[in-house]
Tab-separated table of C-alpha atoms in Angstrom:
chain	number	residue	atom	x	y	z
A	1	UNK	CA	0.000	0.000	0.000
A	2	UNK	CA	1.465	3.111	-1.101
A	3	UNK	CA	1.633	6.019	1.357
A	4	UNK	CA	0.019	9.415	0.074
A	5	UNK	CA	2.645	11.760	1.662
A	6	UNK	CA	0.782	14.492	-0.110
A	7	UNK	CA	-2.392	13.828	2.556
A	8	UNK	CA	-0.168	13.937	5.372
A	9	UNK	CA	1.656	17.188	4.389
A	10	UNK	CA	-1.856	18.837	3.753
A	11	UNK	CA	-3.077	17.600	6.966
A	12	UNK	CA	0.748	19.114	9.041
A	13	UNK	CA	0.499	22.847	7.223
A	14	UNK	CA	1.415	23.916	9.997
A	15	UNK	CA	4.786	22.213	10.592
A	16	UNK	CA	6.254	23.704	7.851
A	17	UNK	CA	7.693	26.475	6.479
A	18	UNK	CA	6.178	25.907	2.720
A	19	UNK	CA	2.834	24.664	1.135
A	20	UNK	CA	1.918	23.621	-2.190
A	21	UNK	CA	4.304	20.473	-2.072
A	22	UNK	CA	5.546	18.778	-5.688
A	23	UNK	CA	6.589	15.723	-5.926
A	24	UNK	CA	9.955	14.735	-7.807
A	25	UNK	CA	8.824	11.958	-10.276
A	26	UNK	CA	11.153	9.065	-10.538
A	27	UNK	CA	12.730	10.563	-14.158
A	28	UNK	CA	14.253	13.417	-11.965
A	29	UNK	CA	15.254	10.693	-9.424
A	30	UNK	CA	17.672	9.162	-11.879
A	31	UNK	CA	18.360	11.971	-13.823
A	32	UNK	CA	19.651	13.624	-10.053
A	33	UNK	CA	20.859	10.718	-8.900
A	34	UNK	CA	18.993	10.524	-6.275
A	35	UNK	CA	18.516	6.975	-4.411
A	36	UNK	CA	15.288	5.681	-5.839
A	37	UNK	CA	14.344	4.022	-2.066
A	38	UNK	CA	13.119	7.549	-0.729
A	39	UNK	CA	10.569	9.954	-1.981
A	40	UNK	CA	11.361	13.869	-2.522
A	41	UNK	CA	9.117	17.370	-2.619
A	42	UNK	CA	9.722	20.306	-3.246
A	43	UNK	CA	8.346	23.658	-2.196
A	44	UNK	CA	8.945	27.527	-0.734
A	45	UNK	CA	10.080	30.243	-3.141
A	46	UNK	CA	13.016	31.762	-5.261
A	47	UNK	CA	14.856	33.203	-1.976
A	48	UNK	CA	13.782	30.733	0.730
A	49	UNK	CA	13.535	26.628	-1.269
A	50	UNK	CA	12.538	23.815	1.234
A	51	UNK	CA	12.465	20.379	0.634
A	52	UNK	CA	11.324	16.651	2.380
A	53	UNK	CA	12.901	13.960	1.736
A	54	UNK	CA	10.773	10.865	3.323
A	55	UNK	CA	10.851	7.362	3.583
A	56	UNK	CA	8.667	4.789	5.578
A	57	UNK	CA	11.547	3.136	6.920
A	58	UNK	CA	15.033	3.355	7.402
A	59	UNK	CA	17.522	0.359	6.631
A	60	UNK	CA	20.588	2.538	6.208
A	61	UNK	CA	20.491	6.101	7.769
A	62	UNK	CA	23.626	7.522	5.745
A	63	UNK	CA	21.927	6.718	2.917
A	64	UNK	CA	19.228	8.956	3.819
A	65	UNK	CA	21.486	11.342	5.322
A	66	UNK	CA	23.254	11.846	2.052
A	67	UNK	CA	20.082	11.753	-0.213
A	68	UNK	CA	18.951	14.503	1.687
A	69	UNK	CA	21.717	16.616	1.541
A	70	UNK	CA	21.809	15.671	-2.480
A	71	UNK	CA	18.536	16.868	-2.519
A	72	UNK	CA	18.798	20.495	-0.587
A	73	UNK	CA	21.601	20.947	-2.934
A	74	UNK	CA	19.495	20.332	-6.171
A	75	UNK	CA	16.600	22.451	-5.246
A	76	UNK	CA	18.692	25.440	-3.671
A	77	UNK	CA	20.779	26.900	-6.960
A	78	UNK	CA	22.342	29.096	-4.083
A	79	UNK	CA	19.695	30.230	-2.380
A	80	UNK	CA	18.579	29.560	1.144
A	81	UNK	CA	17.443	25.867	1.260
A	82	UNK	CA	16.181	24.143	4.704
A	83	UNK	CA	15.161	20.198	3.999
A	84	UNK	CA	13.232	18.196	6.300
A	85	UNK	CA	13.930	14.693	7.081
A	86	UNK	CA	10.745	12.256	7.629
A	87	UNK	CA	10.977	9.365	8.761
A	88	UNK	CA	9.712	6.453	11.739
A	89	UNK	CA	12.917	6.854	13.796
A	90	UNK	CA	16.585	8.749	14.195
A	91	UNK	CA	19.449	7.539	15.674
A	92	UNK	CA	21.260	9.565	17.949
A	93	UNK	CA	24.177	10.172	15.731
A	94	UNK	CA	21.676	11.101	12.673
A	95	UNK	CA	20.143	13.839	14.546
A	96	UNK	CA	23.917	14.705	15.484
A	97	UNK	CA	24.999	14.422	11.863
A	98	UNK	CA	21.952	16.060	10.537
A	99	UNK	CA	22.829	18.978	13.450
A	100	UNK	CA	26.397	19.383	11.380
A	101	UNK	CA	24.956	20.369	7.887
A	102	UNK	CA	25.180	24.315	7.244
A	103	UNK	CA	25.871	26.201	4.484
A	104	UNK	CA	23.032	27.037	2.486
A	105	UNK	CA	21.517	24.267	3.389
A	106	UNK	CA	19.887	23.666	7.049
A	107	UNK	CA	18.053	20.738	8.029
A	108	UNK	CA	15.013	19.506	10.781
A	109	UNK	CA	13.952	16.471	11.346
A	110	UNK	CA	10.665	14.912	11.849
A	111	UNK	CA	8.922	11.901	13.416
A	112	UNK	CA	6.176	9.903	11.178
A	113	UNK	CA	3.608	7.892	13.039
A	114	UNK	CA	1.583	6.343	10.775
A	115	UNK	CA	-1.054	5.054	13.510
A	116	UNK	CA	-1.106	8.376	15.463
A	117	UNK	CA	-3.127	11.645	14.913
A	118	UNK	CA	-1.237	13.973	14.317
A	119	UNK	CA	1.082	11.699	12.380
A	120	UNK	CA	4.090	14.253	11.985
A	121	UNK	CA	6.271	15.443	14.922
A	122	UNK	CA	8.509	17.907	14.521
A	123	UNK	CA	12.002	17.454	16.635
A	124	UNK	CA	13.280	20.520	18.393
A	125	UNK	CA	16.285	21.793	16.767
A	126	UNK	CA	18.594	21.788	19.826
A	127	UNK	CA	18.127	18.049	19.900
A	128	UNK	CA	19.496	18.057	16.960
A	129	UNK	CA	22.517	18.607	18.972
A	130	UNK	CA	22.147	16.522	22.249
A	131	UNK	CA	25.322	17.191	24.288
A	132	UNK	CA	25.129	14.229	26.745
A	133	UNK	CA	27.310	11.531	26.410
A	134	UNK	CA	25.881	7.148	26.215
A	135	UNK	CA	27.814	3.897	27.130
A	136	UNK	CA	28.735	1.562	23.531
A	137	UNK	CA	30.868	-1.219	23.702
A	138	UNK	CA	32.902	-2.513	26.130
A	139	UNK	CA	36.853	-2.509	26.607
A	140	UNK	CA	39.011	-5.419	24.691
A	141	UNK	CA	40.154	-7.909	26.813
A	142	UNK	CA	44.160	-8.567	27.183
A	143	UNK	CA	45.605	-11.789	26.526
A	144	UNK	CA	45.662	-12.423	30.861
A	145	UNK	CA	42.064	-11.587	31.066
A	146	UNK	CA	41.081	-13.628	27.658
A	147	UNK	CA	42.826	-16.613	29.919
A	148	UNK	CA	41.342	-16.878	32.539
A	149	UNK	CA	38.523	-19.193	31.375
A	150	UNK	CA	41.569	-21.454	30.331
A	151	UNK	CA	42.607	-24.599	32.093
A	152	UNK	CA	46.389	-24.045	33.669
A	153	UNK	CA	47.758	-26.034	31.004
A	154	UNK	CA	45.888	-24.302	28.076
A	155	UNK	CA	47.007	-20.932	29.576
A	156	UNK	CA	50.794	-22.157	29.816
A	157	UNK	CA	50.207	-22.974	26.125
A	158	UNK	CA	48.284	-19.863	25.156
A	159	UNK	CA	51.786	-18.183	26.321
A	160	UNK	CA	53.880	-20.364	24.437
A	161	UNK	CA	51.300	-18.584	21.359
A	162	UNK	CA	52.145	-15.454	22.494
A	163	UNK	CA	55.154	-15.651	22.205
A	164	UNK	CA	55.848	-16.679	18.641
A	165	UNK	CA	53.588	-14.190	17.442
A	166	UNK	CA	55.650	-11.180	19.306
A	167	UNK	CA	58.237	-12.733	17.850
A	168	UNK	CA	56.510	-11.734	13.786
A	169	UNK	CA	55.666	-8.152	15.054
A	170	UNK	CA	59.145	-6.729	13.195
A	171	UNK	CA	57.291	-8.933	9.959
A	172	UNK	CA	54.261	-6.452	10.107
A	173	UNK	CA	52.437	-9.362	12.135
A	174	UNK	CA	49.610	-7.844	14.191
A	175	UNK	CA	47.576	-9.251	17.016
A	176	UNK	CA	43.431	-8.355	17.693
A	177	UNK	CA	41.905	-9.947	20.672
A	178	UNK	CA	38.188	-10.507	20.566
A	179	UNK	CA	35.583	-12.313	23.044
A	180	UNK	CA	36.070	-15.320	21.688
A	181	UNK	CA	39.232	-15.505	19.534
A	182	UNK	CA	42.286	-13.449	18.745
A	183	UNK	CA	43.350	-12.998	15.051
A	184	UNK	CA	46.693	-12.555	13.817
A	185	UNK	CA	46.697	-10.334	10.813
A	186	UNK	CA	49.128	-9.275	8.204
A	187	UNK	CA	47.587	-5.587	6.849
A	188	UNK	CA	44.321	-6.866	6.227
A	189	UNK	CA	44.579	-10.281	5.905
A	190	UNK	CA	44.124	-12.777	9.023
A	191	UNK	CA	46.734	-15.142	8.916
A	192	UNK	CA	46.029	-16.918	11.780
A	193	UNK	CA	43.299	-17.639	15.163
A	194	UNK	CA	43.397	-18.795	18.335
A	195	UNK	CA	39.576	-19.790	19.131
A	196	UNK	CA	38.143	-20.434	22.516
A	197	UNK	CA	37.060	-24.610	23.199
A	198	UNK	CA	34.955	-24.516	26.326
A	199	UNK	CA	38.686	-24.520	28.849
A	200	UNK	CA	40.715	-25.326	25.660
A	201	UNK	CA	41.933	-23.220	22.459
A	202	UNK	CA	42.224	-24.045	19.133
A	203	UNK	CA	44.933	-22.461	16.892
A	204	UNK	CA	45.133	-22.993	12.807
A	205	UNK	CA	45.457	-21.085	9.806
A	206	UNK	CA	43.140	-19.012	8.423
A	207	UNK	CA	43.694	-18.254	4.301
A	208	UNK	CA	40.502	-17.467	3.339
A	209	UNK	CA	42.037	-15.235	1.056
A	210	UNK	CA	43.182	-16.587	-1.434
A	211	UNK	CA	41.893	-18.108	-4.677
A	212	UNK	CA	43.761	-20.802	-5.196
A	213	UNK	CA	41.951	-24.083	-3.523
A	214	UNK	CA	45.426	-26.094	-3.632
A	215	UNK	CA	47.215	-23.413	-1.893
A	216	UNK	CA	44.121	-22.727	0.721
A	217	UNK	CA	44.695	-26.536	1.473
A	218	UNK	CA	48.097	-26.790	1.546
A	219	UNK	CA	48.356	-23.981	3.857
A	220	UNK	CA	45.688	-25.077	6.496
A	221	UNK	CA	47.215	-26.354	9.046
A	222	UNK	CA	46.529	-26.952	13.049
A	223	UNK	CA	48.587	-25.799	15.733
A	224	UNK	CA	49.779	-27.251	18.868
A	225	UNK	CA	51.970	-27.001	21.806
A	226	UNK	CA	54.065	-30.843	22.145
A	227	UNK	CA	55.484	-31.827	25.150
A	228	UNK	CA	58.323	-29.963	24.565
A	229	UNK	CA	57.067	-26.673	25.013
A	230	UNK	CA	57.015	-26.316	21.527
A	231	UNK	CA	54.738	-25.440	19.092
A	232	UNK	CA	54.774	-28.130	16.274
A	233	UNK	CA	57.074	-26.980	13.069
A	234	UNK	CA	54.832	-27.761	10.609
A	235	UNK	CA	52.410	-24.951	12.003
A	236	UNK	CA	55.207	-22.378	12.743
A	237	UNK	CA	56.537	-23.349	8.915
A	238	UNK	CA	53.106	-22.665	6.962
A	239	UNK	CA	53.048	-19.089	9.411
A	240	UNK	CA	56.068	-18.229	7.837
A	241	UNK	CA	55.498	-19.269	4.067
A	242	UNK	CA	52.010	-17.535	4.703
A	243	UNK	CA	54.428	-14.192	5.652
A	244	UNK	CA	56.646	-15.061	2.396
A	245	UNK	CA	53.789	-14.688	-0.087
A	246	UNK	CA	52.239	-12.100	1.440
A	247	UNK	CA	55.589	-9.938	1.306
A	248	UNK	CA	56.291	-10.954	-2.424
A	249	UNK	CA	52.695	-9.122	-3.262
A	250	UNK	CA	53.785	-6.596	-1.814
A	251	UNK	CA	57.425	-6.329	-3.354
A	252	UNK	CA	55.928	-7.283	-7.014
A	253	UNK	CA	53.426	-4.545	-6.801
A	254	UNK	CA	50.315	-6.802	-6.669
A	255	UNK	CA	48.585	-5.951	-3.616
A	256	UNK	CA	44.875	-4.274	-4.119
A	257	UNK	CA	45.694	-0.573	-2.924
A	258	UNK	CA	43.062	-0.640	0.165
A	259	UNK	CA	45.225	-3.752	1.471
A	260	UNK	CA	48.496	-1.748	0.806
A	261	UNK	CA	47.251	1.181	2.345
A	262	UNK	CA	46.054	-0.790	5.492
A	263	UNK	CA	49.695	-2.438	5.637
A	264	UNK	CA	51.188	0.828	5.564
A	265	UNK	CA	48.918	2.724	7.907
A	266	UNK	CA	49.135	0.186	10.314
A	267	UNK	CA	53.141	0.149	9.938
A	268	UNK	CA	52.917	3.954	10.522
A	269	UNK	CA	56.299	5.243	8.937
A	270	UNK	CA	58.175	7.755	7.980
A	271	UNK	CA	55.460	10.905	6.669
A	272	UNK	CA	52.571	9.126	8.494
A	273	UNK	CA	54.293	8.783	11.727
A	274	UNK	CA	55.481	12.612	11.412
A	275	UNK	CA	51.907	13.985	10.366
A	276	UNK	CA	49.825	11.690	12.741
A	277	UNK	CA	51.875	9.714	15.296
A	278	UNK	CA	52.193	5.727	16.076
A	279	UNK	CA	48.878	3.506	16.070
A	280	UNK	CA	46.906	3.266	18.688
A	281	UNK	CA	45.355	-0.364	18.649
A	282	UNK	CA	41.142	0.409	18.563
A	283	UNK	CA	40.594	-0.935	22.086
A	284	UNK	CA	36.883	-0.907	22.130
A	285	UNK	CA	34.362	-4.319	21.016
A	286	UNK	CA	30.620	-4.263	20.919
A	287	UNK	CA	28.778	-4.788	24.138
A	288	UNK	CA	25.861	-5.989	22.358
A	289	UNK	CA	24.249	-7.653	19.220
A	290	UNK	CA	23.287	-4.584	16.771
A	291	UNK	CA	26.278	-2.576	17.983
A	292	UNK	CA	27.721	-2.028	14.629
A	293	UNK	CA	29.104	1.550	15.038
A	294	UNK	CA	31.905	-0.181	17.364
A	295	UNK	CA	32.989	-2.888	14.227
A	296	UNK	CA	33.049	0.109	11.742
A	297	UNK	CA	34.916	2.453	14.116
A	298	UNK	CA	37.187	-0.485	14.521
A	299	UNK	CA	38.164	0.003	10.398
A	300	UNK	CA	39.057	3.525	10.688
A	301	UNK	CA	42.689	3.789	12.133
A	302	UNK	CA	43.800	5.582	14.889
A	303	UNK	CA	47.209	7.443	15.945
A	304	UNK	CA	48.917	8.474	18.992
A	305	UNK	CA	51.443	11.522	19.626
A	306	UNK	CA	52.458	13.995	21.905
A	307	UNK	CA	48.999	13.264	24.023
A	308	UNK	CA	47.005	13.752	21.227
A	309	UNK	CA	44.899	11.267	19.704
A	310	UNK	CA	44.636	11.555	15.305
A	311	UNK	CA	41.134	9.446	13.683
A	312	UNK	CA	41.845	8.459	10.267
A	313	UNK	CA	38.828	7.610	7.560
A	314	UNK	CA	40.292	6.031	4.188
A	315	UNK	CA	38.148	6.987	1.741
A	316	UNK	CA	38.253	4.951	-1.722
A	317	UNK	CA	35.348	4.068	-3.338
A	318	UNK	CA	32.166	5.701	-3.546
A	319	UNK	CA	33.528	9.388	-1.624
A	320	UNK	CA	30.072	10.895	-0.911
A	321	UNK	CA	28.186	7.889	0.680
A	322	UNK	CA	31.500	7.143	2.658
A	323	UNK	CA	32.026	10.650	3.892
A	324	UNK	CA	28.347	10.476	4.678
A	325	UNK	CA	28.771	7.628	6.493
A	326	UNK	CA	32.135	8.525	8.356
A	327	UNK	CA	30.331	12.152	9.402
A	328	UNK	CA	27.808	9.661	11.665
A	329	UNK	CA	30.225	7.632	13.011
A	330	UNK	CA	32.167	10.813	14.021
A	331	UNK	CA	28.629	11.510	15.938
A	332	UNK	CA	29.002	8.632	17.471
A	333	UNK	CA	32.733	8.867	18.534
A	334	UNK	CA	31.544	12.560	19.913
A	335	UNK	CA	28.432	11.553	21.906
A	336	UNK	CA	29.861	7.852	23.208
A	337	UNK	CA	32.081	7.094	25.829
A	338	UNK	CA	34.713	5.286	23.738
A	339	UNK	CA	37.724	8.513	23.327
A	340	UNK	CA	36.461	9.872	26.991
A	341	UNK	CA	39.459	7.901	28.706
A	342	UNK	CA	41.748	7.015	25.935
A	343	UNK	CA	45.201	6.108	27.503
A	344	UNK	CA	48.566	5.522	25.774
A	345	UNK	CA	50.601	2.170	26.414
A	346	UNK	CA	52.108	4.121	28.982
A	347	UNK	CA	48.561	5.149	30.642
A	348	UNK	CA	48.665	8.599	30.159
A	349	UNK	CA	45.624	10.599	28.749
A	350	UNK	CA	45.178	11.101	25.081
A	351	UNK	CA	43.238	13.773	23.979
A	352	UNK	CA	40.961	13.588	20.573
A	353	UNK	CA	40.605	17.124	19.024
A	354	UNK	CA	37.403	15.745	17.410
A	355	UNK	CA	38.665	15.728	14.069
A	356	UNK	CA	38.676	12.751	11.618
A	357	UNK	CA	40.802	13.130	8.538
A	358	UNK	CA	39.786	11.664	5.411
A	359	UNK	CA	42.218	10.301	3.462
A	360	UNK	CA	41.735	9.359	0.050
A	361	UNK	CA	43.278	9.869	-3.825
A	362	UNK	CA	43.587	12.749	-6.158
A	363	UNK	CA	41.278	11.675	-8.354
A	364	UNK	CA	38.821	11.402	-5.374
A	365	UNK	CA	39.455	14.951	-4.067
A	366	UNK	CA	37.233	16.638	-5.314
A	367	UNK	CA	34.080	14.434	-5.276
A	368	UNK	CA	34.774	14.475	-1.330
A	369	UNK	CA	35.391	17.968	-1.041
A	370	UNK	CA	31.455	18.555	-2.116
A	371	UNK	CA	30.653	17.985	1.418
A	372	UNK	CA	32.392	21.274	2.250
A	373	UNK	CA	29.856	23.278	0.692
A	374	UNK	CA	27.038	21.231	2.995
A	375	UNK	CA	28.823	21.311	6.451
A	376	UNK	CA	29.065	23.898	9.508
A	377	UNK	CA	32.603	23.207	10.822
A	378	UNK	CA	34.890	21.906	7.780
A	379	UNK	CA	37.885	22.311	10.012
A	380	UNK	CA	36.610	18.828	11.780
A	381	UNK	CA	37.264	16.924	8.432
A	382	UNK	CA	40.294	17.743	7.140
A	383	UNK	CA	40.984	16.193	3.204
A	384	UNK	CA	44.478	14.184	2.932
A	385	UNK	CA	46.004	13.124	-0.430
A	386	UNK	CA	47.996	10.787	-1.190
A	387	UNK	CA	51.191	11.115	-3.991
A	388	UNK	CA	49.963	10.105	-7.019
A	389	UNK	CA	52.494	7.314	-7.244
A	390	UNK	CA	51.909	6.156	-3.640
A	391	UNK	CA	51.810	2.616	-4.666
A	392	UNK	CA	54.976	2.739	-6.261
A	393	UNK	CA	56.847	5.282	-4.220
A	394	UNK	CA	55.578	4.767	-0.984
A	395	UNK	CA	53.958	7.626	1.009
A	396	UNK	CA	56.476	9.950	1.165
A	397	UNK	CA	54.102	12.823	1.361
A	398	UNK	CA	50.472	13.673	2.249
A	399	UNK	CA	48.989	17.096	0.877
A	400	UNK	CA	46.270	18.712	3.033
A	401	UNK	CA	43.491	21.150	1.986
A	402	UNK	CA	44.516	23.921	4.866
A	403	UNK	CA	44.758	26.622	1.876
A	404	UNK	CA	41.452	25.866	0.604
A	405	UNK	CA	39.765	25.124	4.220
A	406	UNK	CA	41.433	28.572	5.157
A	407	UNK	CA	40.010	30.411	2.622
A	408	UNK	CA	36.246	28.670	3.255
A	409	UNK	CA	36.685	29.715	7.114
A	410	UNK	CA	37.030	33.848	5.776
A	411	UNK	CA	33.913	32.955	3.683
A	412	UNK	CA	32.201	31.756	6.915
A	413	UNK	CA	33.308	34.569	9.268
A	414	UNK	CA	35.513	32.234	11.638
A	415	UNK	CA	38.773	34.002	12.290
């Protein structure tokens, strides 16, 4: 049954600034590129344009978050736009985000109940911008707390573990401790797990990753610790053929350029460790089901230096809906408790200007940079580049945007 949004706009005159709504058929959709899910109007005058975007339900807000803004920005042709969001429920962090667009473009938001009279709700704008802080996630364990469930001899072994992976940190060999396992990864490929068995582990392989079904089962292997103290050769030989391969994609040039960029970010050298500092492992896993802010924080990365605490967002592939996405979870990192008490190895405080940098190409510049045009306080997402030739070269520079973010602050009135 299709919803006549028309009805319920004629019904809520009141709620908004315009009347005499049109509808944007689905021709404009795709000729605007707008996402074909939501539904769009359009109405006010040639100094003041306001627009809805609307949908019955929500599956993923940035989506909406970034139609919308799409949308104020097609209907405004510089003037003074203000769009309304409708729809059965907000996040938090989308009434944050939504709090962040400015510009020419300002935006409300609005409750639907379908089953209640009046049906529309309009949210006051300053909680938009709630200011109090919520619990989300809980802290990583450490391998001596992951142990304790262990029998004593599976917790003598789990050291004996331990210790051959410290051993591969100088090989780029990093270690991720979860609830119920802890990964060894190379960049972004797990190379390895230790899984929980009731009092017992379980360590093997993991080469998921590649395509070739010989090599995925010549290289799974089991591990264990023999009566030696040992763990068995075959196990710590396939670890370190794994670590050959992997290093000869590199060398030849044959790594996909997300996985070399992870390596390198998490390495942290030279220009990245000058710019941003060393990485700070993400220390935070979801506390519950449906937590999946926490898991896509977790893929940002993070660095430490001189006390202060640098976010990093990669951006790729599709630069609008990831921006939109990242300027959410930056909501979330504002409004949670997760940065509150971040700590150095050494336990001293690290402080989180509340910036996230994106990172991302030349050729993707520019696509990104749109969202300058659409947001209050630019100076809180900062636009990296890489060299051109990164994946040949290396990073041996990274270009910011502080000329052009400068020269948007004078336009603004910030001194």
């Amino acid at each position: 049954m299709s919803i006549t949004w028309n009805m319920i706009w004629e019904a809520h005159s009141d709620l908004f600034i315009a009347q005499n709504w049109l509808e944007c058929p689905e021709d404009k959709k795709k000729a605007n590129r707008l996402p074909p899910q939501f539904t769009y109007f359009m109405g006010g005058e040639t100094t003041l344009r306001v627009g809805i975007i609307a949908s019955s339900s929500i599956i993923r807000e940035e989506e909406f978050f970034l139609a919308g803004v799409l949308w104020g920005n097609r209907i405004s042709n510089g003037a003074k736009t203000v769009i309304y969001f409708v729809a059965p429920n907000f996040s938090v962090a989308f009434l944050n985000g939504i709090a962040k667009i400015g510009g020419t473009i300002s935006a409300r938001a609005v409750y639907w109940r379908e089953k209640l009279t009046p049906s529309l709700y309009l949210i006051p704008e300053e909680q938009l911008s709630s200011r109090s802080r919520y619990a989300l996630g809980e802290e990583r364990p450490d391998w001596k707390r992951w142990g304790q469930r262990l029998n004593p001899v599976a917790l003598q072994q789990l050291m004996i573990v331990k210790v051959f992976f410290d051993d591969l940190v100088s090989r780029q060999v990093r270690i991720e401790i979860k609830p119920q396992q802890i990964a060894f990864l190379w960049g972004n490929f797990e190379i390895a797990e230790v899984r929980r068995k009731g009092k017992k582990f379980e360590l093997s392989t993991k080469v998921k990753w590649l395509k070739n079904s010989d090599q995925i089962l010549k290289w799974q292997k089991q591990g264990w610790v023999d009566a030696s103290g040992s763990l068995n050769s075959e196990f710590c030989t396939t670890i370190l053929s794994i670590l050959d391969y992997l290093e000869s994609l590199e060398q030849e040039g044959k790594l996909r350029p997300q996985d070399l960029l992870a390596l390198w970010l998490h390495q942290s050298g030279g220009i990245i460790k000058s710019v941003w500092g060393s990485p700070w492992p993400w220390p935070w896993l979801p506390k519950e089901r449906g937590e999946n802010s926490v898991l896509e924080l977790e893929e940002w990365y993070f660095f430490q230096g001189n006390g202060q605490l640098s976010v990093v967002c990669p951006i790729f592939e599709k630069p609008l809906a990831k921006a939109a996405r990242s300027i959410l979870l930056t909501c979330v990192l504002e409004r949670s408790f997760l940065l509150v008490h971040a700590k150095d190895e050494q336990g001293d405080s690290l402080v989180w200007d509340g910036r996230v940098h994106w990172l991302t190409t030349l050729g993707m510049e520019e696509e990104i940079r749109r969202w300058y045009c659409w947001l209050k306080d630019v100076v809180k997402f900062p636009i990296w580049t890489l060299p051109e030739n990164w994946q040949e070269k290396g990073i041996y520079e990274l270009n910011s945007q502080s000329t052009l973010m400068n020269h948007l602050l004078m336009q603004k009135g910030y001194s």
